[in-house]
Amino acid sequence: MSANGILLSVACLSVSYDSIRAVDDISFDVARGEIVTLIGANGAGKSSILRAVSGLIPYTGGITYEGRDLKNIAADRIVGLGIAHVPEGRGIFGNLTVLENLKLAAWRRKDKIKIKADLEHVFTLFPRLRERGRQQGGMLSGGEQQMLAVGRALMSDAQLLLLDEPSMGLSPVLVREIFKIILEINRAGKTVLLVEQNAHLSLQIASRGYVLETGRIVLSGTGRELTGNPRVKEAYLGG
Amino acid sequence: MAYFFQQLLNALQLGSIYALIALGYTMVYGILTMINFAHGDLFMVGAFFCFLLAVYLKLSFVPTLLLSMLGVACLGVIIERLAYKPLRTAPRVSAIITALGVGLFLENFTLALSPYPKHIPPLLKNVTWTVGELSISSLQVLVIVLSLGLMLILDFVVWRTKAGMAMRAISWDKTIVPLMGVSVNKIISLTFAIGTGLGGAAGVLYSLAYPVIDPYMGIMVGWKAFICAVVGGIGNVRGAMIGGFILGAVEILVAAFFPSTYRDFVAFTLLLVLLILKPYGILGRPQPQKV
């Protein structure tokens, strides 16, 4: 739709909870095929941005996806447009089996053959999920739950994945594995908007990044530029 | 011995009606963590639909049952939309008060239209079979078989269909469900439709088995079915069925072997003891706290 390949465009976005402004007049774009990361400390407003994009919370400002204004579209319909949100804490349905979690994510799809192929693809990416298919989601380890959450996003056949802190609570080995898979998914054609406190790894895989502080963007640049920025080094990369 | 089996049959009949009603309480609780205290009165409305359809439209049994279920299901969905949905984020106690208010509204609305008890005409020819010393009425068999059939269908819907999957997902965490592309409102409406529709079916079956109906008939039956749902484990569909049959059995057997005035007293004592032993009900499990 847009000539320059912009998939998601966020303009002058503000989000308030009661009287507290969590996101303050933020604008950024995500182009098709990119990994864009939003980094910042706890409470910088990163999750709120994702929640606004996926239609979970009210906001002011504009969000457009493939040129379409998302403002008055309900969250369950936004999924159908091609945006999958992997929420903070993963949001696995602990009373549903792994397989049911994956199938539920394909709720809006009618293409049975492609759904089956995507399920096979998820199981190829995450063989653990195949082994645990009949187990309840609540029985999985943190790492497996994160895999299931990403797997669900793939099952919705979204073009844009919103990932909220996929590294949270995982061991360094698992975090590297998850990031490797995010990169793999991206190379296979998915666009990724990645929110992270783990700035080091996310800047490594991101094409571009934005640094948030108390609801505002304070820095932006390519992953490499930000990794080299002294301010980022000091605040987010441990000096 | 024949007397025992005779009573067991009666227990199955009463229990299956309790179970049908208990399902409505448990389904709504499972999805909204709210007790729909108007549910007993929706059961009563089902009985009155049965009366209207059978007496004024002279419909036969099958269309009467189906239309009554449909009517009560629509009413249930409308009640949810108008009365409960605006309170979804309000404190639970407000929703409970509203539900009690809706129940009183239904009772008094029906009372205004029909101040006297009504007699349901026999919709079906009742045949009694004699097997040894046991006499089995076709009505009894119908009530039991139909109720069990509806419960099997419901069990299938909840555990084997996409809609059932969505219902279970909502009962776990309804804030995440929209992210799967599922409309929470639609699933809640569907749950109300099914739960209250089953209550409507119970109203029809009950009024065939005990054919005098009045606007207050839903109160006591509703309370008892609610207790069945709690005893089975509120929120658990199979638990509600088990709870219904337990209460049916206890009530009938107590009345069969003791003075009938002991019935409710013994029944409720047993249920209280059961809840002390299993506070979450027979199939209920303590919900893990979710942040």
Coordinates of C-alpha atoms in Angstrom, one line a residue:
Chain A
M1 CA 0.0 0.0 0.0
S2 CA 2.7 2.5 1.0
A3 CA 5.4 3.0 -1.6
N4 CA 8.3 3.1 0.9
G5 CA 7.4 -0.3 2.3
I6 CA 6.2 1.1 5.7
L7 CA 4.2 -1.7 7.4
L8 CA 3.4 0.0 10.7
S9 CA 3.3 3.7 11.4
V10 CA 2.9 5.1 14.8
A11 CA 2.3 8.9 15.0
C12 CA 2.1 11.1 18.1
L13 CA 1.0 8.2 20.2
S14 CA 0.1 8.9 23.8
V15 CA -1.2 6.5 26.4
S16 CA -2.4 7.4 29.9
Y17 CA -3.5 5.3 32.8
D18 CA -5.7 7.4 35.1
S19 CA -3.6 10.6 35.3
I20 CA -0.3 9.0 34.6
R21 CA 1.1 9.4 31.1
A22 CA 2.8 6.1 30.2
V23 CA 3.5 6.9 26.6
D24 CA 4.1 10.5 25.6
D25 CA 3.8 11.7 22.0
I26 CA 5.8 8.9 20.4
S27 CA 6.3 8.5 16.6
F28 CA 8.1 5.7 14.7
D29 CA 7.8 3.5 11.7
V30 CA 8.4 -0.2 11.0
A31 CA 9.2 -1.2 7.5
R32 CA 8.3 -4.5 5.9
G33 CA 11.0 -7.1 6.7
E34 CA 12.7 -5.2 9.5
I35 CA 13.3 -6.1 13.1
V36 CA 12.8 -2.9 15.1
T37 CA 13.5 -2.9 18.8
L38 CA 12.2 -0.6 21.5
I39 CA 14.5 -0.7 24.5
G40 CA 14.3 0.9 27.8
A41 CA 14.0 0.3 31.6
N42 CA 10.9 -1.1 33.3
G43 CA 8.1 1.4 33.1
A44 CA 9.4 3.3 30.1
G45 CA 6.2 2.6 28.3
K46 CA 7.4 -0.1 26.0
S47 CA 4.6 -2.6 26.7
S48 CA 1.9 0.1 26.5
I49 CA 3.0 0.9 22.9
L50 CA 2.5 -2.8 21.9
R51 CA -0.8 -2.9 23.8
A52 CA -2.0 0.2 21.9
V53 CA -1.0 -1.3 18.5
S54 CA -2.9 -4.5 19.1
G55 CA -6.0 -2.6 20.3
L56 CA -6.0 -3.6 23.9
I57 CA -5.9 -0.1 25.4
P58 CA -7.3 3.3 24.4
Y59 CA -4.8 5.9 23.1
T60 CA -4.5 9.2 21.4
G61 CA -2.6 9.7 18.2
G62 CA -2.6 7.5 15.1
I63 CA -1.5 4.0 14.4
T64 CA -1.7 2.7 10.8
Y65 CA -1.0 -0.8 9.5
E66 CA -0.6 -1.2 5.8
G67 CA -2.0 2.3 5.4
R68 CA -5.2 1.4 7.4
D69 CA -6.1 3.3 10.5
L70 CA -6.4 0.9 13.5
K71 CA -8.1 3.4 15.8
N72 CA -11.6 2.0 15.9
I73 CA -10.8 -1.7 15.2
A74 CA -11.3 -4.2 18.0
A75 CA -8.3 -6.2 19.2
D76 CA -9.7 -9.5 17.9
R77 CA -10.1 -8.0 14.4
I78 CA -6.6 -6.5 14.4
V79 CA -5.2 -10.0 14.7
G80 CA -7.1 -10.8 11.5
L81 CA -5.3 -7.9 9.7
G82 CA -2.0 -9.6 10.3
I83 CA -0.7 -8.4 13.7
A84 CA 0.2 -10.9 16.4
H85 CA 1.0 -9.8 19.9
V86 CA 3.0 -12.1 22.1
P87 CA 2.2 -10.4 25.5
E88 CA 4.5 -9.9 28.5
G89 CA 4.4 -13.0 30.6
R90 CA 3.5 -15.0 27.5
G91 CA -0.2 -15.4 28.2
I92 CA -0.3 -19.1 27.7
F93 CA -3.7 -20.7 28.5
G94 CA -2.6 -23.1 31.2
N95 CA -5.8 -25.1 31.1
L96 CA -5.6 -25.8 27.4
T97 CA -3.2 -28.3 25.8
V98 CA -0.2 -27.1 23.8
L99 CA -2.0 -28.1 20.6
E100 CA -5.2 -26.3 21.6
N101 CA -3.2 -23.2 22.4
L102 CA -1.8 -23.3 18.9
K103 CA -5.1 -24.1 17.2
L104 CA -6.9 -21.3 19.1
A105 CA -4.4 -18.8 17.7
A106 CA -5.6 -19.8 14.2
W107 CA -9.2 -18.8 15.1
R108 CA -9.8 -16.3 12.3
R109 CA -8.3 -18.5 9.6
K110 CA -10.2 -20.6 7.2
D111 CA -7.4 -22.1 5.1
K112 CA -7.2 -25.5 6.7
I113 CA -4.4 -26.8 4.5
K114 CA -2.2 -23.8 5.3
I115 CA -3.0 -24.0 9.0
K116 CA -1.8 -27.6 9.0
A117 CA 1.4 -26.6 7.2
D118 CA 2.0 -23.8 9.7
L119 CA 1.5 -26.1 12.6
E120 CA 4.1 -28.4 11.0
H121 CA 6.4 -25.4 10.6
V122 CA 6.0 -24.5 14.3
F123 CA 6.8 -28.0 15.3
T124 CA 9.9 -27.9 13.1
L125 CA 11.0 -24.7 14.7
F126 CA 10.2 -26.0 18.2
P127 CA 10.4 -29.8 18.4
R128 CA 9.7 -29.6 22.1
L129 CA 6.2 -28.4 21.4
R130 CA 5.5 -31.4 19.3
E131 CA 6.6 -33.7 22.1
R132 CA 4.4 -31.9 24.6
G133 CA 1.4 -31.4 22.3
R134 CA -1.1 -33.1 24.6
Q135 CA 0.2 -31.6 27.8
Q136 CA -1.5 -28.6 29.4
G137 CA 0.1 -25.3 28.8
G138 CA 0.5 -24.7 32.5
M139 CA 2.8 -27.7 32.8
L140 CA 5.4 -26.2 30.4
S141 CA 8.7 -24.6 31.6
G142 CA 9.2 -20.9 31.1
G143 CA 11.3 -21.5 28.0
E144 CA 8.7 -23.9 26.5
Q145 CA 6.0 -21.4 27.2
Q146 CA 7.9 -18.7 25.4
M147 CA 8.3 -21.0 22.4
L148 CA 4.5 -21.8 22.6
A149 CA 3.8 -18.0 22.7
V150 CA 5.9 -17.4 19.6
G151 CA 4.4 -20.5 18.0
R152 CA 0.9 -19.1 18.5
A153 CA 1.9 -15.8 16.8
L154 CA 3.0 -17.9 13.8
M155 CA -0.3 -19.8 13.8
S156 CA -2.2 -16.6 13.4
D157 CA -0.4 -16.1 10.1
A158 CA 0.5 -12.6 11.0
Q159 CA 3.0 -10.5 9.0
L160 CA 3.9 -8.3 12.0
L161 CA 4.9 -9.9 15.3
L162 CA 4.9 -7.8 18.4
L163 CA 7.1 -9.5 21.0
D164 CA 7.0 -8.2 24.5
E165 CA 10.1 -9.2 26.5
P166 CA 10.7 -12.7 25.1
S167 CA 13.8 -13.0 27.3
M168 CA 12.0 -12.4 30.5
G169 CA 12.7 -15.0 33.2
L170 CA 14.8 -17.3 30.9
S171 CA 18.3 -18.6 31.3
P172 CA 21.0 -17.0 29.1
V173 CA 21.2 -20.2 26.9
L174 CA 17.4 -20.1 26.3
V175 CA 17.4 -16.4 25.6
R176 CA 20.0 -16.9 22.9
E177 CA 18.0 -19.7 21.4
I178 CA 14.8 -17.6 21.4
F179 CA 16.6 -14.7 19.7
K180 CA 18.1 -17.1 17.2
I181 CA 14.6 -18.2 16.3
I182 CA 13.3 -14.7 16.1
L183 CA 16.1 -13.9 13.6
E184 CA 15.1 -17.1 11.7
I185 CA 11.5 -16.1 11.6
N186 CA 12.4 -12.6 10.4
R187 CA 14.5 -14.0 7.6
A188 CA 11.6 -16.2 6.6
G189 CA 9.7 -13.0 5.9
K190 CA 8.0 -11.8 9.1
T191 CA 8.4 -8.3 10.4
V192 CA 9.2 -8.0 14.1
L193 CA 8.6 -5.2 16.6
L194 CA 10.6 -6.3 19.7
V195 CA 10.3 -4.8 23.1
E196 CA 13.2 -5.7 25.4
Q197 CA 15.1 -4.9 28.5
N198 CA 17.9 -7.1 27.3
A199 CA 19.3 -4.3 25.1
H200 CA 22.5 -6.2 24.2
L201 CA 20.9 -9.0 22.3
S202 CA 18.0 -7.1 20.9
L203 CA 20.3 -4.5 19.3
Q204 CA 22.4 -7.3 17.9
I205 CA 19.5 -8.7 15.9
A206 CA 17.6 -5.5 15.2
S207 CA 17.8 -3.4 12.0
R208 CA 16.9 -0.3 13.9
G209 CA 16.1 0.6 17.5
Y210 CA 14.5 3.2 19.6
V211 CA 15.5 4.0 23.2
L212 CA 12.6 4.9 25.5
E213 CA 12.8 6.8 28.8
T214 CA 9.7 7.6 30.8
G215 CA 7.4 7.4 27.8
R216 CA 9.5 9.3 25.3
I217 CA 11.9 8.3 22.6
V218 CA 15.3 9.7 23.6
L219 CA 17.5 8.1 21.0
S220 CA 17.1 6.2 17.7
G221 CA 19.4 4.6 15.1
T222 CA 20.5 1.4 13.6
G223 CA 21.2 -1.5 15.9
R224 CA 25.0 -1.0 15.4
E225 CA 24.8 2.8 16.0
L226 CA 22.9 2.4 19.2
T227 CA 25.3 -0.4 20.4
G228 CA 28.1 2.0 19.9
N229 CA 26.4 5.0 21.5
P230 CA 28.1 5.9 24.8
R231 CA 24.8 6.8 26.5
V232 CA 23.2 3.5 25.6
K233 CA 26.4 1.7 26.6
E234 CA 26.3 3.3 30.0
A235 CA 22.6 2.9 30.7
Y236 CA 21.6 -0.3 29.0
L237 CA 24.7 -2.4 28.2
G238 CA 26.4 -2.3 31.5
G239 CA 29.1 0.3 30.7
Chain B
M1 CA -35.2 -54.1 46.3
A2 CA -37.7 -53.1 43.6
Y3 CA -38.7 -50.1 45.8
F4 CA -35.0 -49.1 45.9
F5 CA -34.7 -49.2 42.1
Q6 CA -38.0 -47.4 41.7
Q7 CA -36.6 -44.6 43.8
L8 CA -33.3 -44.7 42.0
L9 CA -35.2 -44.0 38.8
N10 CA -37.0 -41.1 40.4
A11 CA -33.7 -39.9 41.6
L12 CA -32.2 -40.0 38.1
Q13 CA -35.2 -38.0 36.8
L14 CA -34.9 -35.3 39.4
G15 CA -31.1 -35.3 39.3
S16 CA -31.0 -34.8 35.5
I17 CA -33.2 -31.7 35.8
Y18 CA -31.0 -30.3 38.6
A19 CA -27.9 -31.1 36.5
L20 CA -29.3 -29.3 33.5
I21 CA -29.9 -26.2 35.6
A22 CA -26.6 -26.5 37.4
L23 CA -24.8 -26.4 34.1
G24 CA -26.1 -22.9 33.5
Y25 CA -24.7 -21.6 36.8
T26 CA -21.3 -23.3 36.3
M27 CA -20.8 -22.2 32.7
V28 CA -21.5 -18.6 33.4
Y29 CA -19.3 -18.7 36.5
G30 CA -16.5 -20.4 34.5
I31 CA -16.4 -17.6 32.0
L32 CA -17.3 -14.5 34.0
T33 CA -16.6 -15.6 37.6
M34 CA -20.1 -14.4 38.4
I35 CA -23.1 -16.2 39.8
N36 CA -26.1 -15.6 37.6
F37 CA -28.7 -15.6 40.4
A38 CA -31.4 -15.0 37.8
H39 CA -30.8 -18.5 36.4
G40 CA -33.5 -20.2 38.5
D41 CA -36.0 -17.7 37.2
L42 CA -34.9 -18.3 33.6
F43 CA -35.7 -22.0 34.3
M44 CA -39.2 -20.8 35.4
V45 CA -39.6 -18.7 32.3
G46 CA -38.8 -21.9 30.3
A47 CA -41.7 -23.6 32.0
F48 CA -44.0 -20.7 31.2
F49 CA -42.8 -20.7 27.5
C50 CA -43.8 -24.4 27.5
F51 CA -47.2 -23.5 28.9
L52 CA -47.8 -20.7 26.3
L53 CA -46.6 -22.8 23.4
A54 CA -48.5 -25.9 24.4
V55 CA -51.8 -24.2 25.4
Y56 CA -52.1 -21.2 23.1
L57 CA -50.3 -22.4 20.0
K58 CA -51.2 -26.0 20.6
L59 CA -47.7 -27.1 19.6
S60 CA -46.6 -30.7 20.1
F61 CA -43.7 -31.7 22.4
V62 CA -40.7 -31.3 20.1
P63 CA -41.4 -27.8 18.8
T64 CA -42.4 -26.7 22.3
L65 CA -39.1 -27.9 23.7
L66 CA -37.0 -26.4 21.0
L67 CA -38.8 -23.0 20.9
S68 CA -38.8 -22.8 24.7
M69 CA -35.0 -23.4 24.7
L70 CA -34.5 -20.8 22.0
G71 CA -36.7 -18.3 23.8
V72 CA -34.9 -18.7 27.1
A73 CA -31.5 -18.6 25.3
C74 CA -32.4 -15.3 23.6
L75 CA -33.6 -13.9 26.9
G76 CA -30.4 -15.0 28.6
V77 CA -28.3 -13.3 25.9
I78 CA -30.4 -10.1 26.2
I79 CA -30.0 -10.1 30.0
E80 CA -26.3 -10.5 29.7
R81 CA -26.0 -7.6 27.2
L82 CA -28.3 -5.2 29.0
A83 CA -27.7 -6.0 32.7
Y84 CA -24.4 -7.8 33.2
K85 CA -22.1 -6.5 30.4
P86 CA -22.0 -2.9 31.7
L87 CA -20.9 -4.3 35.1
R88 CA -18.2 -6.6 33.8
T89 CA -15.4 -4.5 35.3
A90 CA -17.4 -3.4 38.4
P91 CA -17.0 -5.2 41.7
R92 CA -18.4 -8.7 41.7
V93 CA -20.9 -7.8 44.4
S94 CA -22.6 -5.3 42.1
A95 CA -23.0 -7.9 39.4
I96 CA -24.5 -10.3 42.0
I97 CA -27.0 -7.7 43.2
T98 CA -27.9 -7.0 39.6
A99 CA -28.5 -10.7 39.0
L100 CA -30.7 -11.0 42.0
G101 CA -32.6 -7.9 40.7
V102 CA -33.0 -9.5 37.3
G103 CA -34.4 -12.6 39.0
L104 CA -36.9 -10.6 41.0
F105 CA -37.9 -8.8 37.8
L106 CA -38.6 -12.0 36.0
E107 CA -40.6 -13.4 38.9
N108 CA -42.7 -10.3 39.2
F109 CA -43.1 -9.8 35.5
T110 CA -44.4 -13.3 35.2
L111 CA -46.6 -12.8 38.3
A112 CA -48.1 -9.7 36.7
L113 CA -49.0 -11.6 33.6
S114 CA -50.2 -14.7 35.4
P115 CA -51.1 -14.4 39.1
Y116 CA -52.3 -18.0 39.4
P117 CA -50.5 -21.3 39.1
K118 CA -50.9 -22.9 35.6
H119 CA -51.5 -26.4 34.7
I120 CA -49.4 -27.9 31.9
P121 CA -51.4 -30.2 29.6
P122 CA -49.9 -33.6 29.0
L123 CA -47.9 -33.1 25.8
L124 CA -47.1 -36.7 25.4
K125 CA -49.0 -39.9 25.9
N126 CA -47.6 -41.4 29.0
V127 CA -47.1 -45.1 28.9
T128 CA -46.1 -47.1 31.9
W129 CA -44.1 -50.3 31.4
T130 CA -43.9 -52.9 34.1
V131 CA -40.7 -54.8 34.5
G132 CA -41.0 -57.3 37.3
E133 CA -42.1 -55.2 40.2
L134 CA -40.6 -52.0 38.7
S135 CA -42.9 -49.7 36.9
I136 CA -41.3 -47.3 34.5
S137 CA -43.1 -44.4 32.9
S138 CA -42.2 -43.2 29.4
L139 CA -42.1 -39.7 30.6
Q140 CA -39.5 -40.6 33.2
V141 CA -37.4 -42.2 30.5
L142 CA -37.8 -39.3 28.2
V143 CA -36.7 -36.8 30.9
I144 CA -33.6 -38.8 31.7
V145 CA -32.6 -39.6 28.2
L146 CA -33.1 -36.1 26.9
S147 CA -31.2 -34.6 29.7
L148 CA -28.3 -37.0 29.3
G149 CA -28.3 -36.4 25.6
L150 CA -28.1 -32.6 26.1
M151 CA -25.3 -33.1 28.6
L152 CA -23.4 -35.2 26.2
I153 CA -23.8 -32.6 23.5
L154 CA -22.6 -29.9 25.8
D155 CA -19.6 -32.0 26.9
F156 CA -18.7 -32.4 23.3
V157 CA -19.0 -28.7 22.6
V158 CA -16.9 -27.7 25.6
W159 CA -14.1 -30.3 25.0
R160 CA -14.1 -31.0 21.3
T161 CA -15.0 -27.8 19.4
K162 CA -13.2 -24.5 18.7
A163 CA -16.0 -22.6 20.5
G164 CA -15.5 -24.8 23.6
M165 CA -11.8 -24.2 23.4
A166 CA -12.4 -20.4 23.4
M167 CA -14.7 -20.8 26.4
R168 CA -12.1 -22.6 28.3
A169 CA -9.5 -20.1 27.3
I170 CA -11.7 -17.2 28.6
S171 CA -12.1 -19.0 31.9
W172 CA -8.3 -19.0 32.2
D173 CA -7.6 -15.4 31.2
K174 CA -10.0 -13.3 29.2
T175 CA -7.5 -10.5 28.7
I176 CA -5.3 -12.6 26.4
V177 CA -8.2 -14.1 24.4
P178 CA -8.6 -11.2 22.0
L179 CA -5.0 -11.6 20.9
M180 CA -5.9 -14.9 19.5
G181 CA -8.5 -13.2 17.2
V182 CA -11.4 -14.4 19.3
S183 CA -14.2 -12.0 20.2
V184 CA -14.7 -12.3 23.9
N185 CA -18.2 -10.8 23.7
K186 CA -19.4 -13.3 21.2
I187 CA -18.1 -16.2 23.2
I188 CA -19.7 -14.8 26.4
S189 CA -23.0 -14.5 24.5
L190 CA -22.7 -18.0 23.2
T191 CA -22.1 -19.3 26.7
F192 CA -25.1 -17.5 28.0
A193 CA -27.2 -18.8 25.2
I194 CA -26.2 -22.4 25.9
G195 CA -26.3 -22.2 29.6
T196 CA -29.7 -20.5 29.8
G197 CA -31.0 -22.7 26.9
L198 CA -30.3 -25.7 29.0
G199 CA -32.1 -24.1 31.9
G200 CA -35.1 -23.5 29.5
A201 CA -35.0 -27.2 28.6
A202 CA -35.0 -28.1 32.3
G203 CA -38.1 -25.8 32.7
V204 CA -39.9 -27.7 30.0
L205 CA -39.0 -31.2 31.3
Y206 CA -39.7 -30.2 34.9
S207 CA -43.2 -28.9 34.0
L208 CA -43.9 -32.1 32.2
A209 CA -42.9 -34.2 35.2
Y210 CA -44.4 -31.9 37.8
P211 CA -47.1 -30.2 35.8
V212 CA -48.2 -27.3 38.0
I213 CA -46.1 -24.2 37.5
D214 CA -46.0 -20.8 39.2
P215 CA -43.8 -17.7 39.0
Y216 CA -41.9 -18.6 42.1
M217 CA -41.1 -22.2 41.1
G218 CA -37.6 -21.2 40.0
I219 CA -36.4 -19.9 43.4
M220 CA -36.0 -23.2 45.4
V221 CA -35.1 -25.3 42.4
G222 CA -32.6 -22.6 41.4
W223 CA -31.0 -22.5 44.8
K224 CA -30.7 -26.3 44.8
A225 CA -29.2 -26.4 41.3
F226 CA -26.7 -23.7 42.4
I227 CA -25.7 -25.8 45.3
C228 CA -25.3 -28.8 42.9
A229 CA -22.9 -26.6 40.8
V230 CA -20.9 -25.7 43.9
V231 CA -20.8 -29.3 45.2
G232 CA -19.5 -30.5 41.8
G233 CA -16.9 -27.7 41.7
I234 CA -18.2 -24.4 40.3
G235 CA -16.9 -23.7 36.9
N236 CA -16.5 -27.4 36.1
V237 CA -19.1 -28.7 33.6
R238 CA -18.8 -32.3 34.5
G239 CA -18.9 -31.4 38.2
A240 CA -22.2 -29.7 37.7
M241 CA -23.7 -32.9 36.2
I242 CA -22.3 -35.0 39.1
G243 CA -23.6 -32.5 41.6
G244 CA -27.1 -32.6 40.1
F245 CA -27.3 -36.4 40.2
I246 CA -26.0 -36.5 43.8
L247 CA -28.6 -34.0 45.0
G248 CA -31.4 -35.8 43.1
A249 CA -30.4 -39.1 44.6
V250 CA -30.1 -37.7 48.2
E251 CA -33.4 -36.0 48.0
I252 CA -35.4 -38.9 46.6
L253 CA -33.7 -41.5 48.8
V254 CA -34.1 -39.5 52.0
A255 CA -37.8 -39.0 51.2
A256 CA -38.2 -42.7 50.4
F257 CA -36.8 -44.0 53.7
F258 CA -37.4 -41.2 56.2
P259 CA -40.4 -38.9 56.8
S260 CA -40.5 -36.6 53.8
T261 CA -40.1 -33.5 55.9
Y262 CA -36.5 -34.6 56.5
R263 CA -35.7 -34.3 52.9
D264 CA -34.2 -30.9 52.5
F265 CA -32.7 -30.9 55.9
V266 CA -30.8 -34.1 55.4
A267 CA -29.9 -33.2 51.8
F268 CA -28.4 -29.9 52.8
T269 CA -26.6 -31.3 55.8
L270 CA -24.9 -33.8 53.5
L271 CA -24.0 -31.2 51.1
L272 CA -22.5 -29.0 53.8
V273 CA -20.5 -31.9 55.1
L274 CA -19.3 -32.6 51.5
L275 CA -18.2 -29.0 51.1
I276 CA -16.3 -29.1 54.4
L277 CA -14.4 -32.2 53.2
K278 CA -13.9 -30.9 49.7
P279 CA -14.1 -27.1 49.8
Y280 CA -13.6 -26.6 46.0
G281 CA -16.3 -29.2 45.2
I282 CA -15.9 -32.7 43.9
L283 CA -14.1 -31.9 40.6
G284 CA -13.1 -28.3 41.4
R285 CA -9.5 -27.4 42.0
P286 CA -8.1 -24.3 43.7
Q287 CA -7.4 -21.8 41.0
P288 CA -3.8 -20.8 41.0
Q289 CA -3.5 -17.0 41.6
K290 CA -2.7 -15.3 38.3
V291 CA -1.0 -12.0 38.3

